[in-house]
CSV table of C-alpha atoms in Angstrom, one decimal:
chain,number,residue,atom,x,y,z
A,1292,UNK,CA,51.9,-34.2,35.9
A,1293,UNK,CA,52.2,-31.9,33.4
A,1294,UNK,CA,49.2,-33.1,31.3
A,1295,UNK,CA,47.1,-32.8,34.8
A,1296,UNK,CA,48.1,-29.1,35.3
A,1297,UNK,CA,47.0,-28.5,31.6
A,1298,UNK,CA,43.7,-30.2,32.1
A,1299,UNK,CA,43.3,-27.9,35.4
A,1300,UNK,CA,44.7,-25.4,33.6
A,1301,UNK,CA,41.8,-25.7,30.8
A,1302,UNK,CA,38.8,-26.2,33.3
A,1303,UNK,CA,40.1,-22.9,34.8
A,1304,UNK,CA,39.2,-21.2,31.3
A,1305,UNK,CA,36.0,-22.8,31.1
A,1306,UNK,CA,35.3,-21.7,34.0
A,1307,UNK,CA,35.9,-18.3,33.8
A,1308,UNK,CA,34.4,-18.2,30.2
A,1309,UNK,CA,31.5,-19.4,31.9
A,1310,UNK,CA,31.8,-16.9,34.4
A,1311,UNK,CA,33.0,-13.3,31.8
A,1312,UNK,CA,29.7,-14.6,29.9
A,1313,UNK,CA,27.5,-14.4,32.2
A,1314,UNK,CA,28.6,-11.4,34.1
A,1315,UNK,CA,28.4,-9.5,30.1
A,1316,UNK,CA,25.0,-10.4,29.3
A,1317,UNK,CA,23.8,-9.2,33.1
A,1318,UNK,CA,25.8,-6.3,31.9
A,1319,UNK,CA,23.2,-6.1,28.8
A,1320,UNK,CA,19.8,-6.5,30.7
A,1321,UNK,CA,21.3,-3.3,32.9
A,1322,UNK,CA,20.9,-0.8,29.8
A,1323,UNK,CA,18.6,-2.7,27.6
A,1324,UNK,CA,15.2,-1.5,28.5
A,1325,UNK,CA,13.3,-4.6,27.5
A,1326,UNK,CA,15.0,-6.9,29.2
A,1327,UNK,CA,14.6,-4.9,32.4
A,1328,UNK,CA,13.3,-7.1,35.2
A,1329,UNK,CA,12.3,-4.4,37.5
A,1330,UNK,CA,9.1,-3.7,35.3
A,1331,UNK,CA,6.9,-5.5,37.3
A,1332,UNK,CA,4.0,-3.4,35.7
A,1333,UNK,CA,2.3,-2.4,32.4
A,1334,UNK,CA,2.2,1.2,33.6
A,1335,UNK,CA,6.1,1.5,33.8
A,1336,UNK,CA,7.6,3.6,31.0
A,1337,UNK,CA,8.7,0.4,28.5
A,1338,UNK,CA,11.6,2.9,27.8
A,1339,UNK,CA,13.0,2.2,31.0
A,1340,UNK,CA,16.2,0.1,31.8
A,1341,UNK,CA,17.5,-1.6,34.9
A,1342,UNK,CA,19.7,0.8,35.7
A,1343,UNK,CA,17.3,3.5,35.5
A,1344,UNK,CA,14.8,1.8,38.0
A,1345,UNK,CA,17.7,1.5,40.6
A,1346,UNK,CA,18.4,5.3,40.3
A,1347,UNK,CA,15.6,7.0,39.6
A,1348,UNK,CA,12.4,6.1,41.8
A,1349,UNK,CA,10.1,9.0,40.9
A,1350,UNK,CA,11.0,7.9,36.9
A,1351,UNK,CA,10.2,4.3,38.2
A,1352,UNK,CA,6.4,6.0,39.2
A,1353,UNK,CA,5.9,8.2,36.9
A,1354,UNK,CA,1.9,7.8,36.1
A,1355,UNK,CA,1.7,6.2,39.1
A,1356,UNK,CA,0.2,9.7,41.3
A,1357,UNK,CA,-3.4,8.7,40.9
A,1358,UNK,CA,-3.1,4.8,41.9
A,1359,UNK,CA,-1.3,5.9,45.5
A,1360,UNK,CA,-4.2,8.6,46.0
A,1361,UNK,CA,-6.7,5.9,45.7
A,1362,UNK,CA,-5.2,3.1,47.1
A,1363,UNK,CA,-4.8,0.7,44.7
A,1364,UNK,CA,-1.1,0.0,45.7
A,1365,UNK,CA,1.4,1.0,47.8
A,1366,UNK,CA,5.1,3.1,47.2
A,1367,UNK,CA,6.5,0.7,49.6
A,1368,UNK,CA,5.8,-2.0,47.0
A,1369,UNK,CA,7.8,0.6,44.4
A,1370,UNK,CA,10.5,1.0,47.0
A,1371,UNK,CA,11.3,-2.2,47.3
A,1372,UNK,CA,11.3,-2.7,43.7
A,1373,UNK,CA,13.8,0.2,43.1
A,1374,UNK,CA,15.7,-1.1,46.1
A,1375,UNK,CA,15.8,-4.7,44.0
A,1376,UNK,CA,17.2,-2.9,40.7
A,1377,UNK,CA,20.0,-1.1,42.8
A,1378,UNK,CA,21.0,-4.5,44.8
A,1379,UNK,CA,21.2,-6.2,41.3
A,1380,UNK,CA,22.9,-3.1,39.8
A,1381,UNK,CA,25.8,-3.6,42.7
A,1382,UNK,CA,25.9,-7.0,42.3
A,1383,UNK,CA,26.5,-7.1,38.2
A,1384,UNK,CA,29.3,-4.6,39.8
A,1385,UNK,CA,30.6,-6.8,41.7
A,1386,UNK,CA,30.6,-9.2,38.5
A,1387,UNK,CA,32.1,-7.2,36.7
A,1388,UNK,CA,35.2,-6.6,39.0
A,1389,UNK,CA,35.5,-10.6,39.4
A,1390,UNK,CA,35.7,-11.1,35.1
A,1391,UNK,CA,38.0,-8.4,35.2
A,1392,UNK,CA,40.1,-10.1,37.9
A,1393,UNK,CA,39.9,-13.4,36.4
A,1394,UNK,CA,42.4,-12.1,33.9
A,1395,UNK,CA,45.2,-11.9,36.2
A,1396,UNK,CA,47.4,-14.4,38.2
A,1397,UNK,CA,46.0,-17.0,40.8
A,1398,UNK,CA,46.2,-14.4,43.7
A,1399,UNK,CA,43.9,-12.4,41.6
A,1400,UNK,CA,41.5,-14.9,40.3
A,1401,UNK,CA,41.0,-16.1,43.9
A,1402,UNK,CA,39.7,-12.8,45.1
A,1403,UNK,CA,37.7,-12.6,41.4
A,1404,UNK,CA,36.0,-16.1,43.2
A,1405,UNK,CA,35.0,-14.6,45.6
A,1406,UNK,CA,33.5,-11.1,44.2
A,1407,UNK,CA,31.9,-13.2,41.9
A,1408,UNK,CA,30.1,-15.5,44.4
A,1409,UNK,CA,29.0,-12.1,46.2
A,1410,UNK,CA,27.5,-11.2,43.1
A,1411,UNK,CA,26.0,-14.1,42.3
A,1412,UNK,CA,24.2,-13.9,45.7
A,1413,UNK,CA,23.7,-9.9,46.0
A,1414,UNK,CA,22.3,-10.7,42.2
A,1415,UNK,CA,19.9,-13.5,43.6
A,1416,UNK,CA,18.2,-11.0,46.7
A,1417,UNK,CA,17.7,-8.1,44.4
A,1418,UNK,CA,15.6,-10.5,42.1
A,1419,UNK,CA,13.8,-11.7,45.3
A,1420,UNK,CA,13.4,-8.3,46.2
A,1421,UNK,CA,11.2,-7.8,42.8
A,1422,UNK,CA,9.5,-10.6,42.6
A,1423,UNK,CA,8.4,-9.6,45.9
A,1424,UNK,CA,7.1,-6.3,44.5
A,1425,UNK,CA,5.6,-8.0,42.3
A,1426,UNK,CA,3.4,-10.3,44.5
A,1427,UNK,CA,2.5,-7.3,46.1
A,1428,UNK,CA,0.9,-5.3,43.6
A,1429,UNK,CA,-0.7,-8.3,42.1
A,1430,UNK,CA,-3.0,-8.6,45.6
A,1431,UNK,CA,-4.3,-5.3,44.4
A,1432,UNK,CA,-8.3,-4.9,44.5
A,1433,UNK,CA,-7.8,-2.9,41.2
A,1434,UNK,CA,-5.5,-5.4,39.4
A,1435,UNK,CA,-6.8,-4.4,36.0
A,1436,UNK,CA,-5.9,-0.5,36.5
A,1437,UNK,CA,-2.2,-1.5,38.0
A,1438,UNK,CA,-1.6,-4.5,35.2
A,1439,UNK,CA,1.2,-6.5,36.6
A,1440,UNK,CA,3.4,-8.7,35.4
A,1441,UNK,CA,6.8,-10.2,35.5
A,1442,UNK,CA,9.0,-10.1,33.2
A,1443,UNK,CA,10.9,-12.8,31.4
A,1444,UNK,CA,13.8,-11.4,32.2
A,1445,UNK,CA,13.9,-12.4,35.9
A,1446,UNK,CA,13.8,-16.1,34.8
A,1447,UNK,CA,16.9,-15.2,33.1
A,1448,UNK,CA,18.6,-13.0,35.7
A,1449,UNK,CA,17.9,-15.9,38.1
A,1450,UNK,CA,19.7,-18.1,35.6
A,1451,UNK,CA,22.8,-15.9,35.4
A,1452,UNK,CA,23.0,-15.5,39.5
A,1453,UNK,CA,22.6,-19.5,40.0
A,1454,UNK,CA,25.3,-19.9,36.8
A,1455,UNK,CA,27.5,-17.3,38.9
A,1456,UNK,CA,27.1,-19.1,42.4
A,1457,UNK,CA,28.0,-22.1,41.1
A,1458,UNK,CA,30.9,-21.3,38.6
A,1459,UNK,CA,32.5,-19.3,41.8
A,1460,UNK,CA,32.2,-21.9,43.9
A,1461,UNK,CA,33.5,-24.4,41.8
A,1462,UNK,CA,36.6,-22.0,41.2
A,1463,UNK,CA,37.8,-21.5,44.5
A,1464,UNK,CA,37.8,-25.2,45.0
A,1465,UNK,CA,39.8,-26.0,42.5
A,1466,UNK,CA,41.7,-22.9,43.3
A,1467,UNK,CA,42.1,-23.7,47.1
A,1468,UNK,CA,45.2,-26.4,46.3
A,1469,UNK,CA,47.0,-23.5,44.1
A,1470,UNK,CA,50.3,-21.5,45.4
A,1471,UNK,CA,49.2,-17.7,44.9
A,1472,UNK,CA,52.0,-15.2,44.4
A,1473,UNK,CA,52.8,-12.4,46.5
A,1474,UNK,CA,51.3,-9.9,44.8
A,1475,UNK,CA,48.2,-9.3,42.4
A,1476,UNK,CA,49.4,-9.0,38.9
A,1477,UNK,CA,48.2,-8.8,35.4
A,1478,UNK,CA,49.4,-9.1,31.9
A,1479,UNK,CA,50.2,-6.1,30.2
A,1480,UNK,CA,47.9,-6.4,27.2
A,1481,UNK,CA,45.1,-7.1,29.9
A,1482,UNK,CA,45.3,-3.7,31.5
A,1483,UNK,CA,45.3,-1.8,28.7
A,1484,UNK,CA,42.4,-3.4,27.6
A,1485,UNK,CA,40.7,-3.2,30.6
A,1486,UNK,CA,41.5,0.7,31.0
A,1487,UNK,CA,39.8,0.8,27.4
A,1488,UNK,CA,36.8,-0.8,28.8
A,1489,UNK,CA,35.1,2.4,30.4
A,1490,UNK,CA,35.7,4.7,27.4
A,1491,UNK,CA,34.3,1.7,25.1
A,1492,UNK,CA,31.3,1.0,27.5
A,1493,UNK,CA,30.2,4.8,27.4
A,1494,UNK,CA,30.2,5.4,24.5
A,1495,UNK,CA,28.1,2.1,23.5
A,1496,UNK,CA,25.1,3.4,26.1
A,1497,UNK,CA,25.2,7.2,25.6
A,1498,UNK,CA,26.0,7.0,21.3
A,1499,UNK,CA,24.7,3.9,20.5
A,1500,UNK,CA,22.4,2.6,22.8
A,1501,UNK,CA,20.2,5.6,22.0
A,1502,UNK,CA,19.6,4.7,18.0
A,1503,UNK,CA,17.8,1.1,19.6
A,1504,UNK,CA,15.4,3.9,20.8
């Protein structure tokens, strides 16, 4: 028995490994500005980042004045696009709040499942969302002046959603059998390394994340 419940035990960590990994680099592609999927055109400032595109649609357009004038594509197709990068910056959110959860006792890890699976999918509809975009300003009669593309990056981003859907869903059904305790509870040394997190995380985008250019 007890050799069973360490075997469990160790596909748990895997698991969650699996999971923490996946949510941290989705957490990199949100502030690194080439790897930002939501630049679904050549004309889109290569300086911008993810997180950027979901808050900031006129940065999103910028150059963009003279191709809505004439025609050439629409702002719902930018809309939508923006709309994509915020759905994906919620769900990475949400990703983020299930790795931090997985840390804690089996009450907590089962409601980490579950944020994580809504990540996974919110994750998933934001990248259909820009790949949708995308589709749309490639019909355009001046293809040449709009230059689309899509980025590699939402290959990836699909990669980490699918990874996230799956991990999660694995999880709670190995979790499902497990007695949860009565209330949610974390180790000590987890806490204080999670309240660390925010201080660590801004100073890595607004000191260091600046000298990549």
């Amino acid at each position: 028995m007890n050799q069973k419940k360490a075997k469990q035990r160790q596909a748990y960590d895997y698991l969650y490994y699996v999971i923490r990994a996946a949510v941290l680099l989705s957490v990199v592609f949100l502030f690194i500005p080439s790897l930002n999927p939501a630049r679904i055109s050549e004309m889109i400032n290569k300086n911008l980042s993810l997180f950027t595109s979901g808050i900031s649609y006129s940065t999103l357009t910028n150059g963009f004045g003279r191709a809505f004038k004439k025609g050439w594509v629409s702002q719902e197709s930018f809309m939508l696009d923006c709309a994509g990068a915020i759905v994906m910056c919620v769900g990475i959110a949400s990703g983020v709040a299930a790795a931090c959860m997985s840390l804690g006792n089996i009450r907590l890890k089962k409601l980490g499942n579950i944020f994580s699976l809504i990540s996974g999918v919110v994750m998933t509809a934001g990248i259909v969302m820009i790949s949708t975009a995308y589709k749309q300003i490639s019909a355009s009669e001046k293809v040449d002046k709009i230059e689309p593309m899509l980025p590699k990056s939402v290959t990836i981003m699909t990669a980490f959603a699918v990874i996230l859907i799956v991990s999660s869903v694995v999880a709670i059904l190995l979790l499902k059998k497990q007695k949860s305790e009565k209330k949610f509870e974390m180790e000590t040394k987890y806490a204080l390394f999670l309240m660390l997190m925010p201080f660590l995380a801004l100073v890595a985008v607004f000191s260091y994340l600046p000298l990549w250019g």
